[in-house]
Coordinates of C-alpha atoms in Angstrom, one line a residue:
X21 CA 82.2 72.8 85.1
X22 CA 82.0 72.6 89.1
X23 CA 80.4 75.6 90.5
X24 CA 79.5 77.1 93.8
X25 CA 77.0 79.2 95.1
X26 CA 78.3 82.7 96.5
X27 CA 75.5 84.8 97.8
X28 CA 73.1 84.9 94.7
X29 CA 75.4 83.7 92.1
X30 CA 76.7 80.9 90.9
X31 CA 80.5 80.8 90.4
X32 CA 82.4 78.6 87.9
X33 CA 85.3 76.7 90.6
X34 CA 87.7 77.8 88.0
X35 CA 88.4 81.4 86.8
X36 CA 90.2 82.7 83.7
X37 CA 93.0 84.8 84.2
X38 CA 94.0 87.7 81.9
X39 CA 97.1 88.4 83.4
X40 CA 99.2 85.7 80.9
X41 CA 97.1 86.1 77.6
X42 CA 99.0 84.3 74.9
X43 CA 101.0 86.5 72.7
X44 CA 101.9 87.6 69.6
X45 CA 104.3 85.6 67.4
X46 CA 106.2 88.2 66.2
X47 CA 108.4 89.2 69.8
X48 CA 106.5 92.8 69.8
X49 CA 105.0 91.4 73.4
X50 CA 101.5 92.5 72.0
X51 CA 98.5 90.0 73.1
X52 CA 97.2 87.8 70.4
X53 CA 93.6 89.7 70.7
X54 CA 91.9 87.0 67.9
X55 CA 93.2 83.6 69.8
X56 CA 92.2 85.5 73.2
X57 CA 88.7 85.8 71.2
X58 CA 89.0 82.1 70.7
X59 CA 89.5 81.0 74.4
X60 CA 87.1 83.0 75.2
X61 CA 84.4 81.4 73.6
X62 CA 85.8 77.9 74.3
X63 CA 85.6 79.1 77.9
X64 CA 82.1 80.3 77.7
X65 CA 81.0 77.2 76.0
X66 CA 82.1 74.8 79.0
X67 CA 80.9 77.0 81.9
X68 CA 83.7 79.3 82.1
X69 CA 82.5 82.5 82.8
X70 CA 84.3 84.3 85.3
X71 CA 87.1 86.7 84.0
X72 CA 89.8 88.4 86.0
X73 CA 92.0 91.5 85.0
X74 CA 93.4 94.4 86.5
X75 CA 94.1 97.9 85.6
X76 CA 98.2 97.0 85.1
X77 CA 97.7 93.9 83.3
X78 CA 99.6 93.4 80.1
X79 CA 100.3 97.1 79.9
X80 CA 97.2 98.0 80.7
X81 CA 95.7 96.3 77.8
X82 CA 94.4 93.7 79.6
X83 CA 91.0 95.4 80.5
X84 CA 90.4 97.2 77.3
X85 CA 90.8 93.6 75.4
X86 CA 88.9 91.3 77.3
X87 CA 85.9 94.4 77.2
X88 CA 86.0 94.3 73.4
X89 CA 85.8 90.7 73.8
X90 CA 83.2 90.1 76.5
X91 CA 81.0 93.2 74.6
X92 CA 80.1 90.4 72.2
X93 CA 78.7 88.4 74.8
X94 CA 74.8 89.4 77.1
X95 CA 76.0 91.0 80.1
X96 CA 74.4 88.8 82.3
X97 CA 76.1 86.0 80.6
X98 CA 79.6 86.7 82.7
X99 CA 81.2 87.8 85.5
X100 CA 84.3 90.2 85.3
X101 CA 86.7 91.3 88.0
X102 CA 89.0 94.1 88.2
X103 CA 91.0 95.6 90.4
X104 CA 91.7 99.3 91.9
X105 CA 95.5 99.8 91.3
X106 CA 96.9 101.8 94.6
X107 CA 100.0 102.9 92.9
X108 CA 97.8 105.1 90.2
X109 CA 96.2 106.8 93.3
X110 CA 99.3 107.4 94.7
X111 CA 100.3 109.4 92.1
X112 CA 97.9 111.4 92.3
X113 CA 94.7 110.3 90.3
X114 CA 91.2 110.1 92.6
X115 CA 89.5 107.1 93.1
X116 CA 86.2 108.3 91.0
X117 CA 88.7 109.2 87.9
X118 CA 90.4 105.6 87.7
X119 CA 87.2 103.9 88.7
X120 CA 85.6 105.6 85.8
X121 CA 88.3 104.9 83.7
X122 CA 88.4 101.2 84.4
X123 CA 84.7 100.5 83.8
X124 CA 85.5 102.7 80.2
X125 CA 88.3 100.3 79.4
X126 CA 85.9 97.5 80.1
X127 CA 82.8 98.4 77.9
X128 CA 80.6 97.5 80.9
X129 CA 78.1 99.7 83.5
X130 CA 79.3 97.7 86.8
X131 CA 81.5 95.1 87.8
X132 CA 80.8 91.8 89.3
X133 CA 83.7 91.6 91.6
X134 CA 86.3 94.6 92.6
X135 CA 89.1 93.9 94.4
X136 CA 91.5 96.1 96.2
X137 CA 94.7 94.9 94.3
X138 CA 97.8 93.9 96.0
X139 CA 97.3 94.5 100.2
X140 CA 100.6 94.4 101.3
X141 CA 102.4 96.3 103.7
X142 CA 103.9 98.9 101.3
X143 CA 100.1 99.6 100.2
X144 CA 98.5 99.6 103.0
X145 CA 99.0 103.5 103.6
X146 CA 97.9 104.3 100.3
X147 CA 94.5 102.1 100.6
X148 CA 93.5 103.9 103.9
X149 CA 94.9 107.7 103.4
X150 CA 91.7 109.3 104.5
X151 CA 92.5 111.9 102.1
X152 CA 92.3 109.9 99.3
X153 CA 89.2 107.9 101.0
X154 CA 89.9 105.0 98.6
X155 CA 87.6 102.1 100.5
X156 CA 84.9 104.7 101.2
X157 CA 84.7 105.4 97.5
X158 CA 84.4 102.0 96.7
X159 CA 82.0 100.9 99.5
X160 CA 79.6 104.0 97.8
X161 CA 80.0 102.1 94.3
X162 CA 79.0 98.8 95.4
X163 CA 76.0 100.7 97.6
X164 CA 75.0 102.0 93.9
X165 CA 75.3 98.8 92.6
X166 CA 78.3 99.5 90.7
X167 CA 80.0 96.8 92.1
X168 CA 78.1 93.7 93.1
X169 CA 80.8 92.3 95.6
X170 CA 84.1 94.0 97.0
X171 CA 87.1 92.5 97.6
X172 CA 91.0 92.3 98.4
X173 CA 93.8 90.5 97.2
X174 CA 96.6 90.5 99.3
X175 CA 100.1 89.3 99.0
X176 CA 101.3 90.7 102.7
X177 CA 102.4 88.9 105.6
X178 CA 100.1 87.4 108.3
X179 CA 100.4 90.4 110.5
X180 CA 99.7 92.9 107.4
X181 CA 96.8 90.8 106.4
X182 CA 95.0 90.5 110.5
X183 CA 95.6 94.5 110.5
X184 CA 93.8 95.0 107.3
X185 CA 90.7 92.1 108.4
X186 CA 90.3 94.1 112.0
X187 CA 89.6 97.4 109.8
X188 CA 88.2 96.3 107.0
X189 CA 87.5 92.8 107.3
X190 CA 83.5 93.5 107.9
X191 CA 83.1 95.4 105.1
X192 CA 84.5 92.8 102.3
X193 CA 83.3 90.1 100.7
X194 CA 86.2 88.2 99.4
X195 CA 89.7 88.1 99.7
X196 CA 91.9 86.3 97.0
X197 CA 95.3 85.0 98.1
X198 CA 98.6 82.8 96.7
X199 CA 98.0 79.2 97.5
X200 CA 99.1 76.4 96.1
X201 CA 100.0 72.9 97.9
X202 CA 104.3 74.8 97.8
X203 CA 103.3 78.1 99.4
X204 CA 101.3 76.0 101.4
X205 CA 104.0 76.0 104.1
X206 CA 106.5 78.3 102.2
X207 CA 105.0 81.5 102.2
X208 CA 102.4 81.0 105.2
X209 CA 99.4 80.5 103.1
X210 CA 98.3 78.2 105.0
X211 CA 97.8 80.5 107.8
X212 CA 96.4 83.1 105.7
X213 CA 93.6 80.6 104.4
X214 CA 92.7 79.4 108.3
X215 CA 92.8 83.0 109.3
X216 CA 90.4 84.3 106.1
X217 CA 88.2 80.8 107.2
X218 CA 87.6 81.9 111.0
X219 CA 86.6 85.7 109.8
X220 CA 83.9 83.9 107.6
X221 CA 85.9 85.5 104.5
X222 CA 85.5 83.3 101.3
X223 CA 88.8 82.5 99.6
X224 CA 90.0 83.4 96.0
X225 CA 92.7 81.7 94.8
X226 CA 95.5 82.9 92.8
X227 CA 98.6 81.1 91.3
X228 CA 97.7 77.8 91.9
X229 CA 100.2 76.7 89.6
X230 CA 102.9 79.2 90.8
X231 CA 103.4 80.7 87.6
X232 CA 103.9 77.6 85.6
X233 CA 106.1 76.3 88.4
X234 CA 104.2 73.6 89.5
X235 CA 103.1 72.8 85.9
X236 CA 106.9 71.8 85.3
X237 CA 108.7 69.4 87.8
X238 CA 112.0 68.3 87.9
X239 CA 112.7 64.6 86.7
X240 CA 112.4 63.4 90.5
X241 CA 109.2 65.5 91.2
X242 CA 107.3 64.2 88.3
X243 CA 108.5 60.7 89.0
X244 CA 106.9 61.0 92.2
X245 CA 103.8 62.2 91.0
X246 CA 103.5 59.5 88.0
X247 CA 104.0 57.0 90.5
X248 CA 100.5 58.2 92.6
X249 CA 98.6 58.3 89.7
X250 CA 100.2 58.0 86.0
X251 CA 97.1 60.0 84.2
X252 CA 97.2 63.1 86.3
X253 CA 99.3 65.6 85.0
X254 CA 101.5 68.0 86.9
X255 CA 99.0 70.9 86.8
X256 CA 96.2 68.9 87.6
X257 CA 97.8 67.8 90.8
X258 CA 98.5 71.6 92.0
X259 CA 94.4 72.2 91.2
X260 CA 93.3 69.0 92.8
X261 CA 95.0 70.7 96.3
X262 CA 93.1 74.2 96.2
X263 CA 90.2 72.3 94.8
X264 CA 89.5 70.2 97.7
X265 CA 89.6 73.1 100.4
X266 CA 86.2 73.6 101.2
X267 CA 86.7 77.8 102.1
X268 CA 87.8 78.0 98.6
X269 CA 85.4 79.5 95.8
X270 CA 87.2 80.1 92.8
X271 CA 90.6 79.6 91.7
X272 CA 92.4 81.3 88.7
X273 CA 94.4 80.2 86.3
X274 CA 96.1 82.7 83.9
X275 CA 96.1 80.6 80.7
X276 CA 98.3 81.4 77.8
X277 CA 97.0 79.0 75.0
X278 CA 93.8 76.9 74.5
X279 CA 95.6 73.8 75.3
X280 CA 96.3 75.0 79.0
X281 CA 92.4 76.1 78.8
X282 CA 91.4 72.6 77.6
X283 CA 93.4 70.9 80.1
X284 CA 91.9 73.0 83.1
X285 CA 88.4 73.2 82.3
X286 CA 88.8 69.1 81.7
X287 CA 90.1 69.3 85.4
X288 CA 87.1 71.2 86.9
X289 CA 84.7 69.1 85.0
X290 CA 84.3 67.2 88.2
X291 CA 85.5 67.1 91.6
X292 CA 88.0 64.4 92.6
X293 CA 89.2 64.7 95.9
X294 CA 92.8 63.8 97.4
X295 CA 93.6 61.2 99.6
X296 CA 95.2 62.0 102.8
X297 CA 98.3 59.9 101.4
X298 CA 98.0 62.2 97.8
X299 CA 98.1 65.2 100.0
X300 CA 100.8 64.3 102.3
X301 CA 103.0 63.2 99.0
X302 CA 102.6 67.0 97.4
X303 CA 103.7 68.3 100.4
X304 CA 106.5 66.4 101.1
X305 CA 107.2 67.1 97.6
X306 CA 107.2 70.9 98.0
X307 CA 109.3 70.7 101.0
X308 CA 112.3 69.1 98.4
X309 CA 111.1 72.0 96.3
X310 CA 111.6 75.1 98.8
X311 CA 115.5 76.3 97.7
X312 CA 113.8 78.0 94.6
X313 CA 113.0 82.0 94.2
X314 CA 109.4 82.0 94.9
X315 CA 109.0 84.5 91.7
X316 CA 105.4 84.0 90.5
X317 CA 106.3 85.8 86.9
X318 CA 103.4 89.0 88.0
X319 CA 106.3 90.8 86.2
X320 CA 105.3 93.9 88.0
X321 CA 109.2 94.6 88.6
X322 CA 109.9 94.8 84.7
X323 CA 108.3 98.3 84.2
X324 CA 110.7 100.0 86.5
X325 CA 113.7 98.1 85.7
X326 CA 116.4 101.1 84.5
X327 CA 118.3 98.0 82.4
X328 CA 115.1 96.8 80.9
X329 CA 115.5 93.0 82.0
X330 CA 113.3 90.9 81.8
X331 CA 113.6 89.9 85.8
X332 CA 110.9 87.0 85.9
X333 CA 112.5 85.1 82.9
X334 CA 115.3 85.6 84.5
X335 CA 114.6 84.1 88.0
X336 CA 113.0 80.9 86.4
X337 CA 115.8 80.3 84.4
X338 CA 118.3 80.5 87.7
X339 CA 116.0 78.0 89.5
X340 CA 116.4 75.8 86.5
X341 CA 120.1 76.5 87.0
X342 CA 120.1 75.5 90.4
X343 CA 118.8 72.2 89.6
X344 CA 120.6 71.8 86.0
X345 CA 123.6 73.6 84.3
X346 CA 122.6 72.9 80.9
X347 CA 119.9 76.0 81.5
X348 CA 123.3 78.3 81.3
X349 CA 123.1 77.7 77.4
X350 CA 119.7 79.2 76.9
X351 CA 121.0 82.5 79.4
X352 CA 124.3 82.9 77.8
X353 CA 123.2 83.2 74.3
X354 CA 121.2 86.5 75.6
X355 CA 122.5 89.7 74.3
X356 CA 125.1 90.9 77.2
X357 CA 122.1 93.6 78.1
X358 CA 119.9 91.4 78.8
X359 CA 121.7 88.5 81.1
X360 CA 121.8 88.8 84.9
X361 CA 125.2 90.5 85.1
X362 CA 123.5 93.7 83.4
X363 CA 121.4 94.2 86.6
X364 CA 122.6 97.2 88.3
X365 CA 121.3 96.5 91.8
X366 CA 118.9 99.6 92.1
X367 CA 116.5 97.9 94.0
X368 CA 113.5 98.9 92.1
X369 CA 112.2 95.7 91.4
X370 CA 112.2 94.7 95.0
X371 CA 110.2 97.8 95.9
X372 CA 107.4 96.6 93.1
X373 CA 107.8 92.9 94.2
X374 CA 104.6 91.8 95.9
X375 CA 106.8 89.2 97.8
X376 CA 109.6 91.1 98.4
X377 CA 112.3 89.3 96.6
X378 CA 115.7 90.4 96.5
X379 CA 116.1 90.4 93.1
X380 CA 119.4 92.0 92.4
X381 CA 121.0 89.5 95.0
X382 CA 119.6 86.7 92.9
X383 CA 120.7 87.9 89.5
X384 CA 124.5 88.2 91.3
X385 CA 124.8 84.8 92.2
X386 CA 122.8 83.6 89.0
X387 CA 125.7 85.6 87.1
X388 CA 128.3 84.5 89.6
X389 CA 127.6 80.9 88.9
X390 CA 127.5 81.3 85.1
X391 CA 130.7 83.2 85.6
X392 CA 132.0 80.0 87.3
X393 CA 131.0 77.7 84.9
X394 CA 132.4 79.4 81.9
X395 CA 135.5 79.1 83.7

């Protein structure tokens, strides 16, 4: 495993995410606790040791399972991440009570790295209320040495993200942002990287794969990519971009199965840098990519979704539509409850989107073009 040297630790260049822990087999949506166990270990065992959660992930099961797990491990053996969730605070829980609760869920005395989750412009009131004194809280847990390093995620725009660095900007450590070689020049993170790198603000990446979207190509895309090297896969390609930036630390991967776990720690086994020529070919690549819904699959939309769809499944399968009809089977089989046409436009989803998607205008022309080819 790669590492790199942050302050007095040395990270692992590849994190595990436990945001997309596999599941189940029996549709109850439930993580698979005993394969979880399993990854972790194989994780541990290759150098692996940095884990990320959050107090919505999974249901808020996220953090209570990977601290059962992780309690069978020496504390000094890993490094775990959570995050403070603004949207508990906002209704009405104190920073001390969900801080508490969190390091409960999580079996453990301090954390490693704490993030401010989510930075975006409809959070950014919450996260500086002086009433609710949210950072200041924080900034006295990491003085006690209940939080080694503190740090943001942020999935605003540029001008959300400057504001938040002029106020706050000093007192962080981190900040951990979308990037991969499509949002690159899609959703400005580009920018956002070159801004972070001139504060002197290391760089945390998330969704380097794009929620599996970058994992699977269209016929032409992984053409392309076969033809600059045959043995990489898909995946590895999107890695090898964040990999090679040299303001990024640690990037995270939320893995599903041991095979995707396999695949990636094989990856950061050992650097292996683009070409200018490799680099230039993924981006002109994601530029034939950019008509898709730039849904990431967080799935924070589904909990307040009065029809109970399941809105990121959803949205892959129209961008599959949009570059093949035959994805129309898979939809219309659905129960009628559960295919795009149920969506009743409230809006609530796009209010919990971290991007902003419009969500119920997707799902209309999604059901419009089924509509049309049923015809």
């Amino acid at each position: 495993m790669i590492t790199r040297m942050f302050h007095d630790i040395r990270l692992p260049r590849l994190g595990f995410g436990a945001m997309r822990l596999p599941l189940l087999a029996d549709g109850s949506g439930r993580v698979d606790e005993a394969e979880t166990r399993k990854m972790v270990a194989y994780a541990m065992q290759n150098g692996l040791n940095y884990f990320d959660t959050a107090y919505p992930y999974h249901g808020g099961e996220s953090e209570r399972i990977m601290g059962r797990i992780l309690a069978n491990y020496p504390r000094e053996s890993y490094l775990l991440a959570t995050k403070f969730p603004s949207h508990v605070a906002a209704a009405g829980r104190s920073p001390a009570s969900i801080f508490e609760e969190q390091l409960a869920k999580c079996g453990v005395r301090h954390f490693d790295f704490y993030l401010l989750h989510n930075v975006c412009e409809a959070t950014t009131p919450t996260f500086l209320d002086p009433e609710l004194g949210i950072v200041d809280y924080l900034l006295k847990q990491r003085r006690l040495g209940r939080i080694r390093h503190l740090g943001f995620s942020s999935h605003g725009k540029m001008d959300n993200l400057r504001e938040f660095l002029d106020r706050y900007g000093r007192e962080l450590s981190f900040c951990q942002i979308q990037l991969n070689y499509l949002d690159w020049t899609f959703q400005s993170a580009r920018e956002k990287y070159e801004l972070l790198t001139s504060r002197g603000i290391p760089v945390w990446v998330m969704e380097p794969v794009r929620g599996g979207r970058l994992a699977r190509l269209d016929a032409a895309g992984e053409e392309a990519l076969r033809a600059l090297n045959p043995r990489r896969s898909p995946s590895e390609w999107a890695f090898r971009f964040v990999q090679d930036l040299p303001n990024v630390y640690v990037v995270l991967s939320g893995m599903s199965d041991m095979a995707q776990l396999s695949e990636n720690i094989k990856t950061f086994s050992e650097p292996q840098p683009l070409t200018d020529a490799e680099r230039e070919a993924l981006l002109a690549l994601a530029e034939r990519m950019k008509n898709t819904v730039p849904c990431t699959a967080c799935r924070y939309c589904v909990d307040g979704c009065p029809a109970g769809l399941d809105i990121p499944m959803l949205l892959a399968a129209y961008n599959a539509f949009r570059l093949s009809s035959s994805e129309a089977e898979r939809i219309e089989a659905l129960p009628a409850d559960k295919q795009p046409s149920a969506c009743v436009g409230c809006g609530q989803c796009v209010k919990a989107c971290p991007q902003g998607i419009n969500v119920p205008a997707h799902l209309k022309a999604f059901a419009d073009g089924l509509a049309r080819r049923s015809r």
